[in-house]
Coordinates of C-alpha atoms in Angstrom, one line a residue:
Chain F
M1 CA 39.2 -14.7 -17.2
A2 CA 39.3 -12.4 -14.1
D3 CA 37.7 -9.6 -16.2
Q4 CA 34.9 -12.0 -17.3
E5 CA 34.2 -12.8 -13.7
E6 CA 34.0 -9.2 -12.6
R7 CA 31.8 -8.1 -15.5
V8 CA 28.4 -6.9 -14.1
P9 CA 25.5 -8.3 -16.2
V10 CA 23.5 -5.6 -18.1
M11 CA 20.3 -6.3 -16.3
Q12 CA 22.1 -5.8 -12.9
Q13 CA 23.5 -2.5 -14.2
V14 CA 20.0 -1.4 -15.1
L15 CA 18.7 -2.4 -11.6
D16 CA 21.6 -0.7 -9.9
N17 CA 21.0 2.6 -11.8
H18 CA 18.4 4.2 -9.5
F19 CA 17.9 7.3 -11.6
L20 CA 17.4 5.2 -14.8
L21 CA 14.7 3.3 -12.8
L22 CA 13.2 6.6 -11.7
F23 CA 13.1 7.8 -15.3
L24 CA 11.4 4.6 -16.5
G25 CA 9.0 4.6 -13.6
I26 CA 7.8 8.1 -14.4
T27 CA 7.9 8.0 -18.2
I28 CA 6.1 4.8 -18.9
P29 CA 2.9 5.4 -16.9
T30 CA 3.0 9.1 -17.9
V31 CA 3.0 8.1 -21.6
I32 CA 0.8 5.0 -21.6
Y33 CA -1.7 6.0 -19.0
V34 CA -1.8 9.8 -18.6
L35 CA -0.9 11.2 -22.0
W36 CA -2.7 8.6 -24.1
G37 CA -5.8 8.9 -21.9
V38 CA -5.8 12.7 -22.0
M39 CA -5.3 12.7 -25.7
E40 CA -8.3 10.4 -26.2
V41 CA -10.5 12.7 -24.1
A42 CA -9.1 15.8 -25.8
N43 CA -10.1 14.4 -29.2
I44 CA -13.8 13.9 -28.3
A45 CA -15.8 16.2 -30.5
V46 CA -17.6 19.0 -28.5
A47 CA -21.4 18.8 -28.7
R48 CA -23.1 21.7 -30.5
Chain L
M1 CA 26.6 18.2 9.3
A2 CA 28.0 15.8 11.8
T3 CA 25.7 13.2 13.2
T4 CA 26.0 10.2 15.5
Y5 CA 25.1 6.5 15.0
R6 CA 23.3 4.4 17.6
I7 CA 23.8 0.6 17.5
C8 CA 20.7 -1.1 18.8
P9 CA 21.7 -3.8 21.2
R10 CA 18.6 -5.9 20.5
S11 CA 18.8 -6.0 16.7
G12 CA 22.3 -4.9 15.8
L13 CA 20.8 -2.2 13.5
Q14 CA 22.6 1.1 13.2
F15 CA 20.5 4.3 13.4
D16 CA 21.7 7.7 12.3
T17 CA 20.2 9.7 15.2
A18 CA 18.8 12.4 12.8
A19 CA 17.0 9.8 10.7
E20 CA 15.9 7.9 13.8
K21 CA 14.0 10.9 15.1
L22 CA 12.4 11.5 11.7
M23 CA 11.3 7.8 11.6
R24 CA 9.7 8.1 15.1
W25 CA 7.8 11.3 14.3
N26 CA 6.6 10.0 10.9
A27 CA 5.4 6.7 12.5
V28 CA 3.6 8.6 15.3
A29 CA 2.0 11.0 12.9
G30 CA 0.8 8.0 10.8
V31 CA -0.7 6.3 13.9
L32 CA -2.5 9.5 14.8
A33 CA -4.0 9.5 11.3
L34 CA -4.9 5.8 11.7
L35 CA -6.7 6.7 15.0
L36 CA -8.8 9.4 13.4
G37 CA -9.5 7.3 10.3
G38 CA -10.4 4.3 12.6
I39 CA -12.9 6.4 14.6
M40 CA -14.5 7.6 11.3
A41 CA -14.6 3.9 10.2
L42 CA -16.9 3.2 13.1
G43 CA -19.3 5.9 11.8
V44 CA -19.1 4.6 8.3
I45 CA -19.6 0.9 9.1
L46 CA -22.4 1.5 11.6
T47 CA -24.3 3.5 8.9
R48 CA -23.8 1.0 6.1
W49 CA -25.1 -1.7 8.5
P50 CA -28.7 -1.5 7.5
A51 CA -30.2 -2.5 10.9
V52 CA -28.2 0.2 12.6
H53 CA -28.0 3.0 10.0
L54 CA -26.4 5.3 12.6
L55 CA -25.6 8.6 11.0
P56 CA -27.6 11.1 8.9
A57 CA -26.5 11.5 5.3
D58 CA -24.4 14.6 5.8
Q59 CA -22.5 13.2 8.7
F60 CA -22.0 9.9 6.9
Y61 CA -20.4 11.5 3.9
L62 CA -18.2 13.6 6.2
A63 CA -17.1 10.5 8.1
L64 CA -16.5 8.7 4.8
T65 CA -14.4 11.5 3.5
S66 CA -12.3 11.7 6.6
H67 CA -12.0 7.9 6.8
G68 CA -10.8 7.6 3.2
V69 CA -8.3 10.5 3.3
N70 CA -6.8 9.6 6.6
M71 CA -6.5 5.9 5.9
L72 CA -5.5 5.9 2.2
L73 CA -3.2 8.9 2.3
F74 CA -2.1 10.2 5.7
W75 CA -1.6 7.0 7.7
I76 CA 0.0 5.1 5.0
I77 CA 2.3 7.7 3.6
F78 CA 3.5 9.0 6.9
F79 CA 4.4 5.4 7.8
E80 CA 6.0 4.9 4.4
M81 CA 8.2 7.9 5.0
A82 CA 9.5 6.1 8.2
V83 CA 10.0 3.0 6.1
L84 CA 12.0 5.0 3.4
Y85 CA 14.3 6.5 6.0
F86 CA 14.8 3.1 7.7
A87 CA 15.4 1.3 4.4
S88 CA 18.0 4.0 3.3
S89 CA 20.0 5.3 6.2
T90 CA 19.6 2.3 8.6
L91 CA 19.9 -0.5 6.1
L92 CA 22.7 1.2 4.2
H93 CA 24.6 2.2 7.4
C94 CA 24.9 5.8 6.3
R95 CA 23.8 9.3 7.3
L96 CA 20.5 10.7 6.1
A97 CA 20.9 13.2 3.3
T98 CA 19.7 16.7 4.3
P99 CA 17.9 16.1 7.6
K100 CA 16.7 19.7 7.8
I101 CA 15.0 19.4 4.4
A102 CA 13.5 16.1 5.5
W103 CA 12.0 17.9 8.6
A104 CA 10.6 20.6 6.3
G105 CA 9.0 17.8 4.3
F106 CA 7.6 16.3 7.5
W107 CA 6.1 19.6 8.7
L108 CA 4.5 20.3 5.3
M109 CA 2.9 16.9 5.4
A110 CA 1.7 17.5 9.0
I111 CA 0.3 20.9 8.2
G112 CA -1.3 19.6 5.1
A113 CA -3.0 16.7 6.9
V114 CA -4.3 19.0 9.6
M115 CA -5.5 21.5 7.1
T116 CA -7.4 18.9 5.0
N117 CA -9.0 17.5 8.2
V118 CA -10.1 20.9 9.4
A119 CA -11.7 21.5 6.0
I120 CA -13.5 18.1 6.3
F121 CA -14.7 18.7 9.8
Q122 CA -16.0 22.1 9.0
G123 CA -18.6 20.2 7.1
E124 CA -18.4 21.7 3.6
S125 CA -15.9 19.4 2.0
S126 CA -17.6 16.1 2.2
V127 CA -16.5 15.1 -1.3
M128 CA -15.0 11.8 -0.3
F129 CA -11.5 10.6 -1.0
T130 CA -12.0 10.8 -4.7
S131 CA -13.3 14.4 -4.6
Y132 CA -14.7 14.0 -8.1
V133 CA -15.6 17.3 -9.8
P134 CA -18.1 19.0 -10.1
M135 CA -18.4 18.3 -6.3
Q136 CA -16.5 21.1 -4.8
A137 CA -14.7 21.2 -1.5
K138 CA -13.3 24.3 0.3
P139 CA -10.0 25.6 -1.0
H140 CA -8.1 24.5 2.1
F141 CA -9.2 20.9 1.5
Y142 CA -7.2 20.9 -1.8
L143 CA -4.4 23.1 -0.4
G144 CA -3.9 20.7 2.5
L145 CA -3.6 17.7 0.1
I146 CA -1.1 19.7 -2.1
L147 CA 1.1 20.6 0.9
F148 CA 1.0 17.0 2.1
A149 CA 2.0 15.8 -1.4
V150 CA 4.8 18.3 -1.6
G151 CA 6.1 17.2 1.8
A152 CA 6.0 13.5 0.8
L153 CA 7.8 14.4 -2.5
I154 CA 10.5 16.0 -0.5
G155 CA 10.7 12.8 1.7
C156 CA 11.1 10.7 -1.5
F157 CA 14.0 12.9 -2.8
V158 CA 15.7 12.8 0.6
F159 CA 15.5 9.0 0.3
L160 CA 17.1 9.1 -3.2
G161 CA 19.7 11.6 -1.8
T162 CA 20.5 9.1 0.9
L163 CA 21.1 6.4 -1.7
V164 CA 23.5 8.8 -3.4
V165 CA 25.3 9.5 -0.1
A166 CA 25.6 5.8 0.7
K167 CA 27.2 5.2 -2.7
A168 CA 29.5 8.2 -2.6
E169 CA 30.7 7.3 0.9
K170 CA 31.0 3.7 0.0
T171 CA 29.0 2.3 2.9
Y172 CA 28.0 -0.6 0.7
E173 CA 29.4 -2.4 -2.3
G174 CA 27.5 -3.7 -5.3
S175 CA 23.7 -3.6 -5.2
I176 CA 21.6 -2.2 -2.5
P177 CA 19.8 -4.7 -0.2
L178 CA 16.6 -6.2 -1.5
V179 CA 14.4 -4.4 1.2
T180 CA 16.0 -1.1 0.2
F181 CA 15.3 -1.9 -3.5
G182 CA 11.6 -2.5 -2.5
A183 CA 11.6 0.9 -0.8
L184 CA 13.2 2.4 -3.9
T185 CA 10.3 1.0 -6.0
A186 CA 7.8 2.5 -3.5
A187 CA 9.6 5.9 -3.7
I188 CA 9.6 5.9 -7.6
I189 CA 5.9 5.1 -7.7
A190 CA 5.4 7.7 -5.0
I191 CA 7.1 10.4 -7.1
F192 CA 4.8 9.6 -10.1
T193 CA 1.8 9.5 -7.8
I194 CA 2.5 12.8 -6.1
A195 CA 3.4 14.6 -9.4
S196 CA 0.0 13.4 -10.8
G197 CA -1.7 14.7 -7.7
A198 CA -0.1 18.1 -8.2
V199 CA -1.1 18.2 -11.8
I200 CA -4.8 17.7 -11.0
L201 CA -5.1 19.2 -7.5
I202 CA -3.5 22.6 -8.3
P203 CA -6.1 23.4 -11.1
T204 CA -8.8 22.0 -8.8
L205 CA -7.7 24.4 -6.0
L206 CA -7.8 27.3 -8.5
W207 CA -11.3 26.2 -9.6
S208 CA -12.5 26.2 -6.0
L209 CA -11.0 29.7 -5.6
G210 CA -12.9 30.8 -8.6
Y211 CA -9.9 31.4 -10.9
I212 CA -10.8 28.6 -13.3
R213 CA -14.4 28.3 -14.6
E214 CA -14.6 24.5 -14.9
I215 CA -12.7 21.3 -14.7
D216 CA -13.5 18.6 -17.3
T217 CA -14.9 15.7 -15.3
I218 CA -13.4 12.8 -17.5
M219 CA -10.0 14.5 -17.7
Y220 CA -10.1 14.9 -13.9
R221 CA -10.8 11.3 -13.3
I222 CA -8.0 10.2 -15.6
V223 CA -5.4 12.3 -13.9
W224 CA -6.8 12.0 -10.4
W225 CA -6.6 8.2 -10.6
A226 CA -3.0 8.4 -11.5
M227 CA -2.7 9.7 -8.0
G228 CA -5.6 7.9 -6.3
H229 CA -4.7 4.4 -7.4
S230 CA -1.0 4.7 -7.6
S231 CA -0.9 5.9 -4.0
Q232 CA -2.1 2.4 -3.2
Q233 CA 0.7 0.9 -5.4
I234 CA 3.2 2.7 -3.2
N235 CA 1.7 0.6 -0.4
V236 CA 2.1 -2.6 -2.3
S237 CA 5.8 -2.0 -3.0
A238 CA 6.3 -0.9 0.6
H239 CA 4.5 -3.8 2.3
V240 CA 6.2 -6.4 0.0
A241 CA 9.5 -4.8 1.2
V242 CA 8.2 -5.2 4.7
W243 CA 7.4 -8.9 4.1
Y244 CA 11.0 -9.5 3.0
A245 CA 12.2 -7.6 6.0
V246 CA 10.1 -9.5 8.5
A247 CA 11.1 -12.8 6.9
A248 CA 14.8 -11.8 7.4
I249 CA 14.2 -10.5 10.9
V250 CA 12.2 -13.4 12.3
F251 CA 13.7 -16.3 10.4
G252 CA 17.0 -15.0 9.1
A253 CA 15.5 -15.9 5.8
K254 CA 17.4 -14.9 2.6
P255 CA 15.5 -14.4 -0.7
M256 CA 15.2 -17.6 -2.8
S257 CA 16.7 -15.6 -5.7
E258 CA 17.7 -12.0 -5.4
K259 CA 17.6 -11.7 -9.2
V260 CA 14.0 -13.0 -9.4
S261 CA 12.8 -10.8 -6.5
R262 CA 14.5 -7.7 -7.9
S263 CA 13.1 -8.4 -11.4
A264 CA 9.7 -8.6 -9.8
F265 CA 10.2 -5.1 -8.2
F266 CA 11.4 -3.9 -11.6
L267 CA 8.1 -5.0 -13.2
Y268 CA 6.3 -3.0 -10.5
I269 CA 8.3 0.1 -11.5
L270 CA 7.4 -0.3 -15.1
F271 CA 3.8 -1.4 -14.9
L272 CA 2.1 -1.2 -11.5
Q273 CA 0.8 2.4 -11.9
L274 CA -1.1 1.4 -15.1
A275 CA -3.6 -0.4 -13.0
S276 CA -5.1 3.0 -12.3
A277 CA -7.1 2.5 -15.5
H278 CA -9.3 -0.1 -14.0
H279 CA -11.3 2.7 -12.2
L280 CA -12.2 4.0 -15.7
L281 CA -13.3 0.8 -17.4
S282 CA -16.9 1.9 -17.5
D283 CA -16.1 5.5 -18.4
P284 CA -17.0 6.9 -21.8
G285 CA -14.4 9.0 -23.6
V286 CA -11.5 6.6 -23.4
G287 CA -11.4 3.7 -25.9
S288 CA -11.1 0.0 -25.4
E289 CA -7.5 0.0 -26.6
W290 CA -6.4 2.3 -23.8
K291 CA -8.4 0.3 -21.3
V292 CA -7.2 -3.1 -22.4
V293 CA -3.5 -2.1 -22.9
N294 CA -3.3 -0.6 -19.4
T295 CA -5.4 -2.9 -17.3
S296 CA -4.8 -6.2 -19.1
Y297 CA -1.6 -6.5 -21.1
F298 CA 0.6 -4.3 -18.9
M299 CA -1.2 -4.7 -15.6
Y300 CA -0.7 -8.5 -15.8
F301 CA 3.1 -8.0 -15.7
A302 CA 2.6 -6.3 -12.3
V303 CA 0.3 -9.2 -11.3
L304 CA 3.0 -11.6 -12.3
A305 CA 5.4 -9.6 -10.1
S306 CA 3.0 -9.9 -7.1
M307 CA 2.7 -13.7 -7.6
I308 CA 6.5 -13.9 -7.7
H309 CA 6.7 -12.1 -4.3
G310 CA 3.8 -14.2 -3.0
M311 CA 5.9 -17.3 -3.7
T312 CA 9.4 -16.1 -2.9
V313 CA 8.6 -14.7 0.5
P314 CA 7.1 -17.9 2.0
G315 CA 9.6 -19.9 -0.1
A316 CA 12.5 -18.0 1.7
I317 CA 10.8 -18.8 5.0
E318 CA 10.5 -22.4 4.1
Q319 CA 14.1 -22.6 3.1
A320 CA 15.2 -21.0 6.4
Q321 CA 12.9 -23.3 8.5
R322 CA 14.1 -26.4 6.6
A323 CA 17.7 -25.4 7.2
K324 CA 16.8 -25.4 10.9
G325 CA 15.6 -29.0 10.7
Y326 CA 11.9 -28.6 10.2
N327 CA 11.8 -31.0 7.3
K328 CA 9.0 -33.4 8.2
G329 CA 6.3 -33.5 5.5
L330 CA 5.2 -30.6 3.4
F331 CA 4.3 -28.2 6.1
E332 CA 6.2 -28.8 9.3
W333 CA 8.2 -25.6 8.5
L334 CA 4.9 -23.7 8.6
R335 CA 3.3 -25.5 11.6
K336 CA 6.4 -24.8 13.6
A337 CA 6.6 -21.1 12.6
P338 CA 6.3 -18.6 15.5
W339 CA 2.6 -18.0 15.2
G340 CA 2.6 -16.3 18.6
N341 CA 5.1 -13.7 17.3
P342 CA 2.8 -10.8 16.1
A343 CA 5.5 -9.6 13.6
F344 CA 5.3 -12.9 11.8
S345 CA 1.6 -13.7 12.2
S346 CA 0.7 -10.2 10.9
M347 CA 3.1 -10.6 8.0
F348 CA 1.8 -14.0 7.0
L349 CA -1.9 -13.1 7.3
S350 CA -1.1 -10.0 5.3
L351 CA 0.6 -12.1 2.6
V352 CA -2.2 -14.7 2.3
G353 CA -5.0 -12.2 2.5
F354 CA -3.4 -9.8 0.0
G355 CA -2.9 -12.7 -2.5
F356 CA -6.1 -14.6 -2.2
L357 CA -8.6 -11.8 -1.5
G358 CA -7.0 -8.6 -2.8
G359 CA -5.0 -10.1 -5.7
I360 CA -7.5 -12.4 -7.3
S361 CA -10.3 -9.8 -7.0
G362 CA -8.0 -7.2 -8.4
V363 CA -7.4 -9.2 -11.6
M364 CA -11.1 -9.8 -12.0
M365 CA -11.9 -6.1 -11.6
G366 CA -9.1 -5.2 -14.0
T367 CA -10.7 -7.2 -16.8
E368 CA -12.8 -4.8 -18.9
Q369 CA -15.8 -7.1 -19.4
L370 CA -15.9 -8.6 -15.9
N371 CA -15.5 -5.1 -14.4
L372 CA -19.1 -4.4 -15.5
L373 CA -20.3 -6.9 -12.9
I374 CA -19.1 -5.0 -9.9
H375 CA -18.2 -1.5 -11.1
N376 CA -19.0 1.2 -8.4
T377 CA -20.4 -1.5 -6.1
I378 CA -19.2 -2.2 -2.6
Y379 CA -17.2 -5.0 -4.1
V380 CA -14.5 -2.3 -4.8
P381 CA -14.0 -1.3 -1.2
G382 CA -14.1 -5.1 -0.4
H383 CA -11.1 -5.5 -2.8
F384 CA -9.1 -2.6 -1.5
H385 CA -9.7 -3.4 2.2
A386 CA -8.1 -6.7 1.3
T387 CA -5.1 -5.0 -0.4
V388 CA -4.7 -1.9 1.7
V389 CA -5.9 -3.0 5.1
I390 CA -5.0 -6.7 5.1
G391 CA -2.0 -6.2 2.8
T392 CA -0.5 -2.9 3.9
T393 CA -1.9 -1.9 7.3
L394 CA -1.5 -5.4 8.8
A395 CA 2.1 -5.7 7.6
F396 CA 2.9 -2.3 9.0
M397 CA 1.3 -3.2 12.3
G398 CA 3.5 -6.3 12.4
L399 CA 6.6 -4.3 11.7
T400 CA 5.7 -1.9 14.5
Y401 CA 5.9 -4.8 17.1
F402 CA 9.5 -5.0 16.0
L403 CA 10.1 -1.3 15.9
V404 CA 8.8 -0.4 19.4
P405 CA 11.7 -2.0 21.2
V406 CA 14.3 -1.3 18.4
L407 CA 13.4 2.2 17.3
F408 CA 11.4 3.6 20.3
R409 CA 13.5 1.6 22.9
R410 CA 10.4 0.6 24.8
E411 CA 9.1 -2.8 25.9
V412 CA 5.8 -3.8 24.3
L413 CA 3.1 -3.9 26.9
F414 CA 0.3 -6.5 27.0
P415 CA 2.3 -9.2 25.2
G416 CA -0.7 -11.6 25.5
F417 CA -2.9 -9.2 23.6
A418 CA -0.1 -8.7 21.0
K419 CA -0.2 -12.4 20.2
L420 CA -4.0 -12.3 19.5
Q421 CA -4.2 -8.9 17.9
P422 CA -3.1 -9.9 14.3
Y423 CA -5.7 -12.6 14.3
L424 CA -8.5 -10.4 15.7
F425 CA -7.8 -7.6 13.3
G426 CA -6.6 -9.7 10.3
L427 CA -9.3 -12.4 10.3
S428 CA -12.1 -9.9 10.9
M429 CA -10.8 -7.9 8.0
Y430 CA -10.8 -11.1 5.9
A431 CA -14.5 -11.4 6.7
V432 CA -15.1 -7.7 6.0
A433 CA -13.5 -8.0 2.6
L434 CA -15.4 -11.2 1.7
V435 CA -18.8 -10.0 2.7
M436 CA -18.3 -6.6 1.1
M437 CA -17.4 -8.4 -2.2
G438 CA -20.4 -10.7 -1.8
A439 CA -22.7 -7.7 -1.3
G440 CA -21.1 -6.0 -4.3
T441 CA -21.6 -9.0 -6.5
L442 CA -25.3 -8.6 -5.7
G443 CA -25.1 -5.0 -6.8
V444 CA -25.0 -3.0 -3.5
S445 CA -23.6 0.4 -4.3
R446 CA -20.2 1.5 -3.2
R447 CA -20.9 4.8 -1.5
H448 CA -24.6 5.2 -1.0
W449 CA -25.7 6.2 2.5
D450 CA -28.9 4.2 2.4
M451 CA -29.0 0.9 0.4
A452 CA -32.7 0.7 0.9
F453 CA -33.3 4.0 -1.0
A454 CA -36.0 4.7 1.5
G455 CA -38.5 7.3 0.2
A456 CA -37.2 7.1 -3.3
G457 CA -39.7 7.1 -6.1
M458 CA -38.3 4.0 -7.7
A459 CA -37.2 1.8 -4.8
Y460 CA -35.2 -1.3 -5.6
E461 CA -35.9 -4.7 -4.0
W462 CA -32.7 -6.2 -2.9
P463 CA -32.4 -9.9 -2.3
G464 CA -32.3 -10.8 1.4
A465 CA -28.7 -12.0 1.0
A466 CA -27.6 -8.4 0.2
Y467 CA -29.0 -7.2 3.6
L468 CA -27.4 -10.2 5.3
M469 CA -24.0 -9.4 3.7
M470 CA -24.2 -5.8 4.7
G471 CA -25.2 -6.8 8.3
L472 CA -22.2 -9.1 8.4
T473 CA -20.0 -6.3 7.1
G474 CA -21.2 -4.3 10.1
I475 CA -20.5 -7.0 12.6
A476 CA -17.1 -8.0 11.2
G477 CA -16.2 -4.3 10.7
V478 CA -16.8 -3.5 14.4
V479 CA -14.6 -6.5 15.4
A480 CA -11.9 -5.2 13.1
I481 CA -12.1 -1.7 14.6
I482 CA -11.8 -3.3 18.1
G483 CA -8.7 -5.2 16.8
G484 CA -7.2 -2.0 15.2
G485 CA -8.1 0.2 18.1
G486 CA -6.6 -2.3 20.5
W487 CA -3.3 -2.1 18.5
I488 CA -3.3 1.7 18.7
L489 CA -3.9 1.6 22.4
Q490 CA -1.2 -1.0 22.9
I491 CA 1.4 0.9 20.9
V492 CA 0.5 4.3 22.5
F493 CA 0.6 2.8 26.0
S494 CA 3.9 1.0 25.2
L495 CA 5.5 4.2 24.0
L496 CA 4.3 6.2 27.0
F497 CA 4.5 3.6 29.8
G498 CA 6.6 0.7 28.5
K499 CA 9.8 -0.1 30.3
R500 CA 12.7 1.9 28.9
L501 CA 15.3 -0.3 27.2
D502 CA 19.0 0.1 26.8
E503 CA 19.9 2.6 24.1
G504 CA 23.1 0.8 23.1
E505 CA 26.4 2.2 22.0
T506 CA 26.6 5.6 20.2
R507 CA 29.4 6.2 17.6
S508 CA 30.5 9.1 15.6
T509 CA 31.2 7.0 12.5
P510 CA 29.1 4.3 10.9
I511 CA 30.1 0.7 10.7
P512 CA 30.3 -0.2 7.0
L513 CA 27.7 -2.5 5.6
T514 CA 28.8 -6.0 4.6
L515 CA 26.2 -7.7 2.4
P516 CA 26.0 -11.4 2.0
P517 CA 26.6 -12.6 -1.6
Q518 CA 23.5 -12.5 -3.7
T519 CA 21.7 -15.9 -4.0
G520 CA 21.1 -17.1 -7.4
A521 CA 21.6 -20.1 -9.6
H522 CA 24.8 -20.9 -7.8
A523 CA 23.3 -20.9 -4.3
A524 CA 22.9 -24.3 -2.6
H525 CA 19.5 -25.5 -3.5
V526 CA 16.9 -26.2 -0.8
G527 CA 13.6 -27.5 -2.1
T528 CA 10.4 -25.7 -1.2
P529 CA 7.7 -28.3 -1.8
G530 CA 5.3 -26.8 0.7
T531 CA 5.4 -23.4 -0.9
M532 CA 4.8 -25.0 -4.3
V533 CA 1.7 -26.6 -3.0
L534 CA 0.5 -23.3 -1.6
A535 CA 1.2 -21.6 -4.9
L536 CA -0.8 -24.3 -6.8
V537 CA -3.7 -23.9 -4.4
F538 CA -3.5 -20.2 -5.1
L539 CA -3.4 -20.7 -8.9
V540 CA -6.4 -23.1 -8.9
S541 CA -8.4 -20.6 -6.7
F542 CA -7.4 -17.8 -9.1
I543 CA -8.5 -19.8 -12.2
L544 CA -11.7 -21.0 -10.7
Y545 CA -12.8 -17.5 -9.5
Y546 CA -11.8 -15.9 -12.8
F547 CA -13.9 -18.3 -14.9
V548 CA -16.8 -18.3 -12.4
N549 CA -17.1 -14.6 -13.1
W550 CA -17.1 -15.1 -16.8
K551 CA -19.9 -17.7 -16.3
Y552 CA -21.7 -15.1 -14.1
L553 CA -21.3 -12.5 -16.8
S554 CA -22.7 -14.8 -19.5
S555 CA -25.8 -15.5 -17.4
L556 CA -26.4 -11.7 -17.0
W557 CA -26.1 -11.2 -20.8
G558 CA -28.1 -13.9 -22.5
M559 CA -27.0 -14.3 -26.1
A560 CA -30.2 -16.0 -27.4

């Protein structure tokens, strides 16, 4: 019973892991905004 | 390295003396940037006021460049560094990690800010804040920005290092305080922002030096806005953290639910930076999927987070006020709030203006179709003067009224003016944002020196209302500059001539932090009906404005 009371919820563990948050906060916009956007522009055919 | 801790007798806060000095220097550097940016604002606003049209074109673009860079980068990020050091070392009762490296970061930022300003005032770098290629500035314009960014990046890592120190030295248990969590959110967004800045500004510097032949304009805009817009998202996270801090300082308010507030900051970490894409909604080259996923699906999570904060901050205040007995009707808690305390009035005006003016307009602008109505018009500066000036600057000004006696140990001079200043500055900025957005809805361009296009072969006949709105922008803008200038003078005079206050006890070891238990589902429930009514008013305004713009769009594009 005592163990159950002391167990930290998963979401709180995520929010308390500052470097995991840093990883997510860098990776998500880098992939969804920067890389996806740059790939779209890089795939535009060059005019001849 | 051994340090000492000062216990402030007025607030009970504990300052690591090394961190305290860094906070003071960063805050002062920020105010100097605000002063320069404010002087330039006068040149900009008196030129965009059609009846005055003060500056010639070259000086206008120089003033606009300096105004944008000093306000949107230097003032805000210097002040945010002070907030990061406060939220880490002071709130966690621990020493600052690597103060010498933090000073190196500060000086890099200072040298960078001076270098970029020198480039601007030499007159050949009037490329505006966005510095879009192929407009080219002098190399030291870009180099200054890069140095500033590297210095700020160092500051962010010192902040993260201080969190590690606090955990290792067990100065707190469990989770970090909510205000520190908000500052962590700002720091994470800052790291993404600064890294993006480096990715685009380093090749642009090489291009201006002649080592690279050309920079792709669309590619530049994508990566630049990862810095340009995300830098404003650092502000959002930081000023929301300041709202929670002021609510705690003035009212002793505790968050309605720590879990909900932390989850809202988590949504910021995941999604807030994606709003950068709304600057590119009219650009060719990137598809609708990219635009819609970034600015609609994912940006709405960040909007949801802002709405949560917009409800939980006044809700926490309402709970604290009701606990003190202000229970009559829906709004006694608000009527009896300390409206003469500039820390509170600044914060509340910041919260309401950010939500109603900046937030609602931001969602409208972030909708791909509606964006066409106002893209590149003066509506856009109207929106971000509501978010950055009303939201961030006003909140930081309010916090400064608290910091002058606590951090700088000086009495605030001219207390009568201090009571009025948030209203003078805040309400005139409300007016500026509204009339700018009104003029933008009529199509007035965002950056053009002369809206009349005098002498142009194909002149455009603006409706009279557009000139009226721009005239009102000028009048309200001048009042706002008086309010902002008055604040700078008041703070500078207080720091120089204000009565010195007691330093308080100095210790060689910190007092450990004891956090109150997190409030959540088990906390005693105090109803917040007043906040619920305010939230409903906000939602109705939001829905009406959003659909009015769809109606407006449909009238522009007849389907018959």
